[in-house]
């Protein structure tokens, strides 16, 4: 069972609508026991970092998520759900979950901020196995839907398997062991996004064997 | 490279899609669920859903129609109409909206923009403004479905809304709405080049060249249209192919 973590913000229905299309059962939940029992966690997208962290802390979900990820539970972070994995965000200067080393920075003002729209993902650093599974039937430089003012700068650049350019290059897909995260919204990226979501779910279950 | 966006718009009243001319004389344009599905399949970059009579009728948006429509779409879905509080926005996001547009509610209470932006991030707050030309190079903001002239200049309000935390502006020319005589290029260029957030131009799309004009000369980040798509003049794909041929970055 997949648990989509409800922390008071986020486009929760969009994620479950996308998973429903794939006939993948998922529950939206803020219950600690449901999150502990789930095989896979999704931390969804829309929201501000400060409010997101505060809501997680208020309900104690920050500790649960950290504990479960460290134990090896499969985890998909989307947009803000990716950014919260890192140590600190410039958005409200808040401390985040700190599961990955690095910071979350704001786009420079030379371009319109937020970045809103479809941008290309360049596949990089990906070992053949990852490429075949994660990007199965998704060609290099495919378009996905972004809505972000901030972006992640992982210390370990080898985590980056997808990169996008908006004035500067930034990490748009990262993988580390049981963690996958995307800066764009696969649940809002048309048929290709649904395909990627399916690939991610498949990738996760293959890994558990 | 970030592409320009083509956005079909569903103007809703009583659960049906309608389309008027200059905000009056509404004609039935069909079922929102059917149209949403069609535009999604044709390659629309986003879908906008506006309950255009919610404010005037002093009621909340029709949540069940939002939910049903959201289930059909795999692309971003903006919803607006009658939003007066951050709680209204939370409910819409729960119902499948990805972004929420606020118009009259924000003008009457600009704090609504910052409340929503603080809670959900400014990227999900769209400031929708209806504008009418009131003199040479002069445009005013109109509220209550375009019925009341606020006397405030479009640029002044756009800038203030961005300071309050609006992440995007949906800019509609009431004069051009439904007329198919082309977008208001001057208005859009002035607003888009003076604010730091993306601007969606709306009102007046009639010919393929209108889309090129508004995205290049008008400096719009996205172009929204309703009549030409609802009544079958163009498919989304036809517009996007034409833009691509004209060297505009677009997702095909």
GROMACS .gro file of C-alpha atoms in nm:
model
  461
    1UNK     CA    1   0.000   0.000   0.000
    2UNK     CA    2   0.117   0.349  -0.085
    3UNK     CA    3   0.053   0.625   0.167
    4UNK     CA    4   0.030   0.980   0.035
    5UNK     CA    5   0.125   1.193   0.332
    6UNK     CA    6  -0.134   1.454   0.422
    7UNK     CA    7   0.032   1.741   0.601
    8UNK     CA    8  -0.232   2.005   0.552
    9UNK     CA    9  -0.092   2.136   0.226
   10UNK     CA   10  -0.031   1.985  -0.114
   11UNK     CA   11  -0.234   1.885  -0.416
   12UNK     CA   12  -0.332   1.553  -0.265
   13UNK     CA   13  -0.620   1.473  -0.496
   14UNK     CA   14  -0.398   1.518  -0.801
   15UNK     CA   15  -0.165   1.244  -0.682
   16UNK     CA   16  -0.440   0.998  -0.602
   17UNK     CA   17  -0.618   1.079  -0.931
   18UNK     CA   18  -0.295   0.992  -1.116
   19UNK     CA   19  -0.241   0.671  -0.915
   20UNK     CA   20  -0.606   0.572  -0.974
   21UNK     CA   21  -0.543   0.590  -1.346
   22UNK     CA   22  -0.273   0.328  -1.297
   23UNK     CA   23  -0.500   0.121  -1.070
   24UNK     CA   24  -0.244   0.158  -0.793
   25UNK     CA   25  -0.409   0.158  -0.451
   26UNK     CA   26  -0.313   0.452  -0.233
   27UNK     CA   27  -0.443   0.615   0.081
   28UNK     CA   28  -0.414   0.978   0.181
   29UNK     CA   29  -0.314   0.973   0.544
   30UNK     CA   30  -0.172   1.164   0.837
   31UNK     CA   31  -0.192   0.865   1.070
   32UNK     CA   32   0.145   0.758   1.206
   33UNK     CA   33   0.049   0.389   1.215
   34UNK     CA   34  -0.069   0.395   0.850
   35UNK     CA   35   0.255   0.561   0.748
   36UNK     CA   36   0.456   0.304   0.942
   37UNK     CA   37   0.267   0.016   0.781
   38UNK     CA   38   0.282   0.148   0.422
   39UNK     CA   39   0.522  -0.007   0.169
   40UNK     CA   40   0.589   0.326   0.006
   41UNK     CA   41   0.547   0.689   0.104
   42UNK     CA   42   0.475   0.984  -0.122
   43UNK     CA   43   0.534   1.334   0.008
   44UNK     CA   44   0.350   1.558  -0.236
   45UNK     CA   45   0.411   1.893  -0.387
   46UNK     CA   46   0.241   2.224  -0.354
   47UNK     CA   47   0.320   2.451  -0.064
   48UNK     CA   48   0.568   2.669   0.118
   49UNK     CA   49   0.870   2.514   0.295
   50UNK     CA   50   0.811   2.690   0.627
   51UNK     CA   51   0.445   2.595   0.650
   52UNK     CA   52   0.528   2.242   0.530
   53UNK     CA   53   0.792   2.182   0.798
   54UNK     CA   54   0.577   2.338   1.071
   55UNK     CA   55   0.285   2.112   0.980
   56UNK     CA   56   0.506   1.803   0.976
   57UNK     CA   57   0.654   1.891   1.315
   58UNK     CA   58   0.320   1.974   1.475
   59UNK     CA   59   0.192   1.625   1.403
   60UNK     CA   60   0.524   1.451   1.470
   61UNK     CA   61   0.530   1.328   1.110
   62UNK     CA   62   0.878   1.470   1.052
   63UNK     CA   63   1.030   1.214   1.290
   64UNK     CA   64   0.822   0.929   1.150
   65UNK     CA   65   0.916   1.006   0.790
   66UNK     CA   66   1.284   1.030   0.884
   67UNK     CA   67   1.275   0.704   1.077
   68UNK     CA   68   1.097   0.519   0.796
   69UNK     CA   69   1.330   0.649   0.524
   70UNK     CA   70   1.637   0.560   0.730
   71UNK     CA   71   1.491   0.211   0.781
   72UNK     CA   72   1.479   0.181   0.402
   73UNK     CA   73   1.115   0.249   0.321
   74UNK     CA   74   1.060   0.350  -0.040
   75UNK     CA   75   0.995   0.718  -0.068
   76UNK     CA   76   0.889   0.949  -0.348
   77UNK     CA   77   0.920   1.324  -0.290
   78UNK     CA   78   0.752   1.560  -0.533
   79UNK     CA   79   0.842   1.930  -0.567
   80UNK     CA   80   0.829   2.061  -0.208
   81UNK     CA   81   0.843   1.695  -0.101
   82UNK     CA   82   1.184   1.679  -0.271
   83UNK     CA   83   1.307   2.005  -0.120
   84UNK     CA   84   1.214   1.906   0.236
   85UNK     CA   85   1.457   1.611   0.215
   86UNK     CA   86   1.754   1.848   0.227
   87UNK     CA   87   1.916   2.028   0.519
   88UNK     CA   88   1.787   2.381   0.484
   89UNK     CA   89   1.570   2.593   0.252
   90UNK     CA   90   1.614   2.958   0.164
   91UNK     CA   91   1.233   2.972   0.154
   92UNK     CA   92   1.168   3.116   0.499
   93UNK     CA   93   1.522   3.006   0.596
   94UNK     CA   94   1.389   2.687   0.755
   95UNK     CA   95   1.562   2.373   0.865
   96UNK     CA   96   1.429   2.074   0.670
   97UNK     CA   97   1.444   1.697   0.726
   98UNK     CA   98   1.816   1.676   0.655
   99UNK     CA   99   1.806   1.328   0.501
  100UNK     CA  100   2.017   1.447   0.210
  101UNK     CA  101   2.310   1.684   0.226
  102UNK     CA  102   2.258   2.012   0.048
  103UNK     CA  103   2.047   2.325   0.040
  104UNK     CA  104   1.743   2.460  -0.134
  105UNK     CA  105   1.805   2.786  -0.317
  106UNK     CA  106   1.593   3.047  -0.489
  107UNK     CA  107   1.611   3.112  -0.863
  108UNK     CA  108   1.785   3.434  -0.951
  109UNK     CA  109   1.554   3.722  -1.039
  110UNK     CA  110   1.674   3.750  -1.401
  111UNK     CA  111   1.391   3.521  -1.502
  112UNK     CA  112   1.030   3.516  -1.400
  113UNK     CA  113   0.987   3.347  -1.066
  114UNK     CA  114   0.817   3.110  -1.003
  115UNK     CA  115   0.911   2.901  -1.301
  116UNK     CA  116   0.572   2.783  -1.420
  117UNK     CA  117   0.530   2.549  -1.713
  118UNK     CA  118   0.677   2.266  -1.916
  119UNK     CA  119   1.053   2.224  -1.922
  120UNK     CA  120   1.290   1.955  -2.042
  121UNK     CA  121   1.461   1.693  -1.828
  122UNK     CA  122   1.803   1.584  -1.943
  123UNK     CA  123   1.890   1.236  -1.822
  124UNK     CA  124   2.237   1.223  -1.666
  125UNK     CA  125   2.461   1.013  -1.444
  126UNK     CA  126   2.209   0.733  -1.474
  127UNK     CA  127   2.348   0.380  -1.469
  128UNK     CA  128   2.202   0.164  -1.740
  129UNK     CA  129   1.978  -0.023  -1.495
  130UNK     CA  130   1.826   0.296  -1.359
  131UNK     CA  131   1.788   0.440  -1.705
  132UNK     CA  132   1.612   0.130  -1.831
  133UNK     CA  133   1.371   0.112  -1.542
  134UNK     CA  134   1.308   0.469  -1.437
  135UNK     CA  135   1.318   0.625  -1.780
  136UNK     CA  136   1.167   0.328  -1.961
  137UNK     CA  137   0.994   0.466  -2.276
  138UNK     CA  138   1.078   0.822  -2.172
  139UNK     CA  139   1.323   0.987  -2.406
  140UNK     CA  140   1.598   1.227  -2.307
  141UNK     CA  141   1.485   1.592  -2.296
  142UNK     CA  142   1.118   1.507  -2.248
  143UNK     CA  143   0.893   1.780  -2.111
  144UNK     CA  144   0.752   1.775  -1.758
  145UNK     CA  145   0.549   2.030  -1.564
  146UNK     CA  146   0.732   2.252  -1.316
  147UNK     CA  147   0.600   2.504  -1.064
  148UNK     CA  148   0.885   2.620  -0.844
  149UNK     CA  149   1.069   2.923  -0.716
  150UNK     CA  150   1.331   2.715  -0.535
  151UNK     CA  151   1.555   2.426  -0.637
  152UNK     CA  152   1.773   2.168  -0.462
  153UNK     CA  153   2.151   2.169  -0.471
  154UNK     CA  154   2.262   1.824  -0.351
  155UNK     CA  155   2.620   1.812  -0.219
  156UNK     CA  156   2.663   1.472  -0.381
  157UNK     CA  157   2.613   1.545  -0.751
  158UNK     CA  158   2.602   1.175  -0.834
  159UNK     CA  159   2.246   1.164  -0.694
  160UNK     CA  160   2.128   1.373  -0.988
  161UNK     CA  161   1.980   1.160  -1.266
  162UNK     CA  162   1.775   1.435  -1.428
  163UNK     CA  163   1.876   1.793  -1.483
  164UNK     CA  164   1.682   2.095  -1.609
  165UNK     CA  165   1.777   2.446  -1.706
  166UNK     CA  166   1.600   2.764  -1.603
  167UNK     CA  167   1.859   3.040  -1.618
  168UNK     CA  168   2.082   2.793  -1.435
  169UNK     CA  169   2.100   2.414  -1.435
  170UNK     CA  170   1.933   2.241  -1.143
  171UNK     CA  171   1.855   1.890  -1.020
  172UNK     CA  172   1.513   1.781  -1.143
  173UNK     CA  173   1.532   1.407  -1.060
  174UNK     CA  174   1.743   1.251  -0.786
  175UNK     CA  175   1.787   0.895  -0.662
  176UNK     CA  176   1.956   0.769  -0.351
  177UNK     CA  177   1.892   0.410  -0.247
  178UNK     CA  178   1.524   0.401  -0.144
  179UNK     CA  179   1.463   0.770  -0.219
  180UNK     CA  180   1.344   0.908  -0.552
  181UNK     CA  181   1.247   1.272  -0.586
  182UNK     CA  182   1.138   1.498  -0.869
  183UNK     CA  183   1.127   1.876  -0.876
  184UNK     CA  184   0.852   1.864  -1.140
  185UNK     CA  185   0.506   1.716  -1.094
  186UNK     CA  186   0.481   1.375  -1.264
  187UNK     CA  187   0.115   1.362  -1.158
  188UNK     CA  188   0.051   1.674  -1.369
  189UNK     CA  189   0.277   1.602  -1.664
  190UNK     CA  190   0.028   1.439  -1.898
  191UNK     CA  191   0.063   1.082  -2.023
  192UNK     CA  192   0.443   1.094  -1.992
  193UNK     CA  193   0.417   1.189  -1.626
  194UNK     CA  194   0.180   0.900  -1.558
  195UNK     CA  195   0.430   0.673  -1.734
  196UNK     CA  196   0.712   0.798  -1.512
  197UNK     CA  197   0.499   0.746  -1.202
  198UNK     CA  198   0.435   0.390  -1.316
  199UNK     CA  199   0.808   0.339  -1.378
  200UNK     CA  200   0.888   0.467  -1.029
  201UNK     CA  201   0.639   0.229  -0.868
  202UNK     CA  202   0.780  -0.060  -1.072
  203UNK     CA  203   1.136   0.040  -0.987
  204UNK     CA  204   1.051   0.035  -0.620
  205UNK     CA  205   0.890  -0.308  -0.621
  206UNK     CA  206   1.173  -0.458  -0.825
  207UNK     CA  207   1.414  -0.337  -0.564
  208UNK     CA  208   1.236  -0.509  -0.281
  209UNK     CA  209   1.287  -0.854  -0.436
  210UNK     CA  210   1.394   2.537  -2.222
  211UNK     CA  211   1.072   2.650  -2.056
  212UNK     CA  212   0.795   2.657  -2.315
  213UNK     CA  213   0.510   2.899  -2.368
  214UNK     CA  214   0.175   2.755  -2.264
  215UNK     CA  215  -0.158   2.723  -2.446
  216UNK     CA  216  -0.447   2.710  -2.202
  217UNK     CA  217  -0.811   2.640  -2.281
  218UNK     CA  218  -1.053   2.799  -2.036
  219UNK     CA  219  -1.381   2.661  -1.909
  220UNK     CA  220  -1.608   2.946  -1.798
  221UNK     CA  221  -1.868   2.780  -1.583
  222UNK     CA  222  -2.212   2.865  -1.468
  223UNK     CA  223  -2.462   2.624  -1.307
  224UNK     CA  224  -2.236   2.329  -1.388
  225UNK     CA  225  -2.221   2.400  -1.763
  226UNK     CA  226  -1.946   2.552  -1.973
  227UNK     CA  227  -2.056   2.880  -2.128
  228UNK     CA  228  -1.892   3.144  -2.339
  229UNK     CA  229  -1.998   3.506  -2.375
  230UNK     CA  230  -1.882   3.816  -2.556
  231UNK     CA  231  -1.741   4.093  -2.337
  232UNK     CA  232  -1.876   3.914  -2.028
  233UNK     CA  233  -2.241   3.909  -2.151
  234UNK     CA  234  -2.462   3.708  -2.392
  235UNK     CA  235  -2.349   3.368  -2.271
  236UNK     CA  236  -2.391   3.068  -2.497
  237UNK     CA  237  -2.380   2.707  -2.383
  238UNK     CA  238  -2.052   2.545  -2.483
  239UNK     CA  239  -2.092   2.197  -2.338
  240UNK     CA  240  -2.006   1.967  -2.053
  241UNK     CA  241  -1.690   2.046  -1.850
  242UNK     CA  242  -1.588   1.683  -1.804
  243UNK     CA  243  -1.612   1.607  -2.176
  244UNK     CA  244  -1.426   1.924  -2.275
  245UNK     CA  245  -1.155   1.877  -2.011
  246UNK     CA  246  -1.087   1.528  -2.136
  247UNK     CA  247  -1.076   1.644  -2.498
  248UNK     CA  248  -0.831   1.930  -2.431
  249UNK     CA  249  -0.609   1.710  -2.217
  250UNK     CA  250  -0.586   1.456  -2.500
  251UNK     CA  251  -0.521   1.726  -2.762
  252UNK     CA  252  -0.211   1.847  -2.575
  253UNK     CA  253  -0.327   2.149  -2.372
  254UNK     CA  254  -0.055   2.268  -2.135
  255UNK     CA  255  -0.294   2.349  -1.855
  256UNK     CA  256  -0.665   2.385  -1.794
  257UNK     CA  257  -0.842   2.680  -1.632
  258UNK     CA  258  -1.186   2.647  -1.475
  259UNK     CA  259  -1.365   2.965  -1.368
  260UNK     CA  260  -1.701   2.969  -1.196
  261UNK     CA  261  -1.793   3.308  -1.338
  262UNK     CA  262  -2.117   3.363  -1.146
  263UNK     CA  263  -2.008   3.247  -0.799
  264UNK     CA  264  -1.922   3.600  -0.679
  265UNK     CA  265  -2.227   3.774  -0.824
  266UNK     CA  266  -2.456   3.504  -0.688
  267UNK     CA  267  -2.270   3.520  -0.355
  268UNK     CA  268  -2.217   3.144  -0.337
  269UNK     CA  269  -1.929   2.901  -0.323
  270UNK     CA  270  -1.789   2.724  -0.623
  271UNK     CA  271  -1.949   2.394  -0.727
  272UNK     CA  272  -1.711   2.148  -0.566
  273UNK     CA  273  -1.856   1.831  -0.717
  274UNK     CA  274  -1.805   1.968  -1.071
  275UNK     CA  275  -1.446   2.058  -0.982
  276UNK     CA  276  -1.385   1.706  -0.849
  277UNK     CA  277  -1.536   1.536  -1.154
  278UNK     CA  278  -1.339   1.755  -1.394
  279UNK     CA  279  -1.013   1.711  -1.201
  280UNK     CA  280  -1.041   1.335  -1.232
  281UNK     CA  281  -1.026   1.371  -1.611
  282UNK     CA  282  -0.710   1.573  -1.636
  283UNK     CA  283  -0.344   1.474  -1.633
  284UNK     CA  284  -0.230   1.835  -1.669
  285UNK     CA  285  -0.231   2.127  -1.424
  286UNK     CA  286  -0.575   2.244  -1.327
  287UNK     CA  287  -0.645   2.600  -1.206
  288UNK     CA  288  -0.976   2.675  -1.045
  289UNK     CA  289  -1.135   3.007  -0.953
  290UNK     CA  290  -1.461   3.180  -0.871
  291UNK     CA  291  -1.599   3.317  -0.546
  292UNK     CA  292  -1.286   3.257  -0.334
  293UNK     CA  293  -1.309   3.467  -0.016
  294UNK     CA  294  -1.088   3.287   0.235
  295UNK     CA  295  -0.782   3.063   0.258
  296UNK     CA  296  -1.019   2.785   0.369
  297UNK     CA  297  -1.197   2.804   0.029
  298UNK     CA  298  -0.861   2.752  -0.132
  299UNK     CA  299  -0.776   2.453   0.088
  300UNK     CA  300  -1.104   2.288  -0.011
  301UNK     CA  301  -1.035   2.339  -0.383
  302UNK     CA  302  -0.684   2.195  -0.356
  303UNK     CA  303  -0.835   1.893  -0.178
  304UNK     CA  304  -1.086   1.858  -0.459
  305UNK     CA  305  -0.821   1.826  -0.727
  306UNK     CA  306  -0.720   2.182  -0.813
  307UNK     CA  307  -0.347   2.246  -0.845
  308UNK     CA  308  -0.373   2.624  -0.841
  309UNK     CA  309  -0.644   2.860  -0.731
  310UNK     CA  310  -0.723   3.191  -0.894
  311UNK     CA  311  -0.865   3.479  -0.695
  312UNK     CA  312  -1.016   3.794  -0.839
  313UNK     CA  313  -1.280   4.006  -0.662
  314UNK     CA  314  -1.202   3.853  -0.321
  315UNK     CA  315  -0.838   3.957  -0.355
  316UNK     CA  316  -0.919   4.308  -0.471
  317UNK     CA  317  -1.153   4.367  -0.176
  318UNK     CA  318  -0.906   4.214   0.066
  319UNK     CA  319  -0.547   4.203  -0.063
  320UNK     CA  320  -0.445   4.017   0.255
  321UNK     CA  321  -0.628   3.717   0.110
  322UNK     CA  322  -0.341   3.684  -0.140
  323UNK     CA  323  -0.074   3.679   0.131
  324UNK     CA  324  -0.278   3.446   0.354
  325UNK     CA  325  -0.312   3.197   0.069
  326UNK     CA  326   0.050   3.238  -0.043
  327UNK     CA  327   0.184   3.182   0.308
  328UNK     CA  328  -0.020   2.869   0.350
  329UNK     CA  329   0.016   2.710   0.007
  330UNK     CA  330   0.313   2.880  -0.158
  331UNK     CA  331   0.283   3.171  -0.399
  332UNK     CA  332   0.320   2.937  -0.697
  333UNK     CA  333  -0.031   2.815  -0.638
  334UNK     CA  334  -0.199   3.156  -0.604
  335UNK     CA  335  -0.311   3.300  -0.938
  336UNK     CA  336  -0.431   3.660  -0.936
  337UNK     CA  337  -0.703   3.686  -1.194
  338UNK     CA  338  -0.784   4.038  -1.310
  339UNK     CA  339  -1.048   4.163  -1.552
  340UNK     CA  340  -0.945   4.483  -1.722
  341UNK     CA  341  -1.115   4.734  -1.949
  342UNK     CA  342  -0.955   5.013  -2.148
  343UNK     CA  343  -1.072   5.348  -2.010
  344UNK     CA  344  -0.855   5.587  -2.213
  345UNK     CA  345  -0.549   5.603  -2.429
  346UNK     CA  346  -0.290   5.369  -2.270
  347UNK     CA  347  -0.514   5.353  -1.962
  348UNK     CA  348  -0.670   5.035  -1.826
  349UNK     CA  349  -0.879   4.990  -1.511
  350UNK     CA  350  -0.950   4.683  -1.302
  351UNK     CA  351  -1.315   4.570  -1.295
  352UNK     CA  352  -1.457   4.337  -1.029
  353UNK     CA  353  -1.775   4.135  -0.967
  354UNK     CA  354  -1.763   3.955  -1.299
  355UNK     CA  355  -1.658   4.273  -1.481
  356UNK     CA  356  -1.953   4.474  -1.346
  357UNK     CA  357  -1.783   4.729  -1.121
  358UNK     CA  358  -1.510   4.974  -1.224
  359UNK     CA  359  -1.269   5.000  -0.931
  360UNK     CA  360  -1.098   5.308  -1.079
  361UNK     CA  361  -0.764   5.141  -1.005
  362UNK     CA  362  -0.509   5.107  -1.282
  363UNK     CA  363  -0.429   4.755  -1.400
  364UNK     CA  364  -0.053   4.798  -1.356
  365UNK     CA  365  -0.085   4.937  -1.002
  366UNK     CA  366  -0.302   4.645  -0.893
  367UNK     CA  367  -0.085   4.385  -1.070
  368UNK     CA  368   0.227   4.510  -0.892
  369UNK     CA  369   0.052   4.526  -0.556
  370UNK     CA  370  -0.081   4.172  -0.599
  371UNK     CA  371   0.269   4.042  -0.674
  372UNK     CA  372   0.403   4.212  -0.360
  373UNK     CA  373   0.123   4.043  -0.163
  374UNK     CA  374   0.240   3.707  -0.300
  375UNK     CA  375   0.055   3.627  -0.622
  376UNK     CA  376   0.264   3.375  -0.817
  377UNK     CA  377   0.103   3.429  -1.154
  378UNK     CA  378  -0.135   3.674  -1.320
  379UNK     CA  379  -0.428   3.581  -1.538
  380UNK     CA  380  -0.495   3.899  -1.730
  381UNK     CA  381  -0.826   3.924  -1.914
  382UNK     CA  382  -0.922   4.205  -2.147
  383UNK     CA  383  -1.299   4.250  -2.111
  384UNK     CA  384  -1.304   4.459  -2.431
  385UNK     CA  385  -1.156   4.178  -2.637
  386UNK     CA  386  -1.321   3.883  -2.459
  387UNK     CA  387  -1.511   3.661  -2.702
  388UNK     CA  388  -1.468   3.907  -2.992
  389UNK     CA  389  -1.199   3.703  -3.174
  390UNK     CA  390  -1.030   4.028  -3.280
  391UNK     CA  391  -0.696   3.945  -3.120
  392UNK     CA  392  -0.553   3.981  -2.769
  393UNK     CA  393  -0.483   4.321  -2.611
  394UNK     CA  394  -0.113   4.319  -2.694
  395UNK     CA  395  -0.031   4.663  -2.546
  396UNK     CA  396  -0.196   4.590  -2.212
  397UNK     CA  397  -0.028   4.250  -2.182
  398UNK     CA  398   0.315   4.380  -2.278
  399UNK     CA  399   0.297   4.658  -2.020
  400UNK     CA  400   0.193   4.427  -1.738
  401UNK     CA  401   0.416   4.134  -1.831
  402UNK     CA  402   0.732   4.342  -1.866
  403UNK     CA  403   0.674   4.521  -1.535
  404UNK     CA  404   0.597   4.228  -1.301
  405UNK     CA  405   0.832   3.947  -1.196
  406UNK     CA  406   0.578   3.664  -1.225
  407UNK     CA  407   0.439   3.484  -1.533
  408UNK     CA  408   0.143   3.644  -1.711
  409UNK     CA  409  -0.134   3.451  -1.887
  410UNK     CA  410  -0.301   3.664  -2.154
  411UNK     CA  411  -0.673   3.617  -2.207
  412UNK     CA  412  -0.946   3.761  -2.424
  413UNK     CA  413  -0.969   3.797  -2.799
  414UNK     CA  414  -0.805   3.493  -2.960
  415UNK     CA  415  -0.948   3.450  -3.310
  416UNK     CA  416  -0.670   3.375  -3.558
  417UNK     CA  417  -0.356   3.164  -3.536
  418UNK     CA  418  -0.142   3.476  -3.574
  419UNK     CA  419  -0.307   3.624  -3.262
  420UNK     CA  420  -0.127   3.359  -3.054
  421UNK     CA  421   0.209   3.444  -3.209
  422UNK     CA  422   0.148   3.815  -3.150
  423UNK     CA  423   0.057   3.786  -2.786
  424UNK     CA  424   0.347   3.552  -2.703
  425UNK     CA  425   0.609   3.757  -2.890
  426UNK     CA  426   0.500   4.122  -2.903
  427UNK     CA  427   0.279   4.095  -2.594
  428UNK     CA  428   0.553   3.913  -2.396
  429UNK     CA  429   0.292   3.680  -2.246
  430UNK     CA  430   0.414   3.358  -2.084
  431UNK     CA  431   0.095   3.179  -2.175
  432UNK     CA  432  -0.211   3.238  -2.391
  433UNK     CA  433  -0.559   3.143  -2.281
  434UNK     CA  434  -0.855   3.097  -2.515
  435UNK     CA  435  -1.207   2.961  -2.500
  436UNK     CA  436  -1.434   3.033  -2.799
  437UNK     CA  437  -1.191   2.916  -3.068
  438UNK     CA  438  -1.146   2.583  -2.892
  439UNK     CA  439  -1.504   2.524  -2.768
  440UNK     CA  440  -1.668   2.597  -3.101
  441UNK     CA  441  -1.417   2.394  -3.299
  442UNK     CA  442  -1.229   2.662  -3.495
  443UNK     CA  443  -0.893   2.518  -3.397
  444UNK     CA  444  -0.770   2.219  -3.207
  445UNK     CA  445  -0.505   2.281  -2.942
  446UNK     CA  446  -0.262   2.081  -3.157
  447UNK     CA  447  -0.318   2.307  -3.458
  448UNK     CA  448  -0.233   2.618  -3.255
  449UNK     CA  449   0.074   2.455  -3.101
  450UNK     CA  450   0.206   2.330  -3.434
  451UNK     CA  451   0.164   2.676  -3.582
  452UNK     CA  452   0.356   2.832  -3.292
  453UNK     CA  453   0.633   2.578  -3.325
  454UNK     CA  454   0.662   2.656  -3.696
  455UNK     CA  455   0.702   3.020  -3.598
  456UNK     CA  456   0.997   2.941  -3.374
  457UNK     CA  457   0.818   2.972  -3.039
  458UNK     CA  458   0.928   2.717  -2.775
  459UNK     CA  459   0.631   2.489  -2.730
  460UNK     CA  460   0.566   2.135  -2.610
  461UNK     CA  461   0.422   1.917  -2.888
   0.00000   0.00000   0.00000
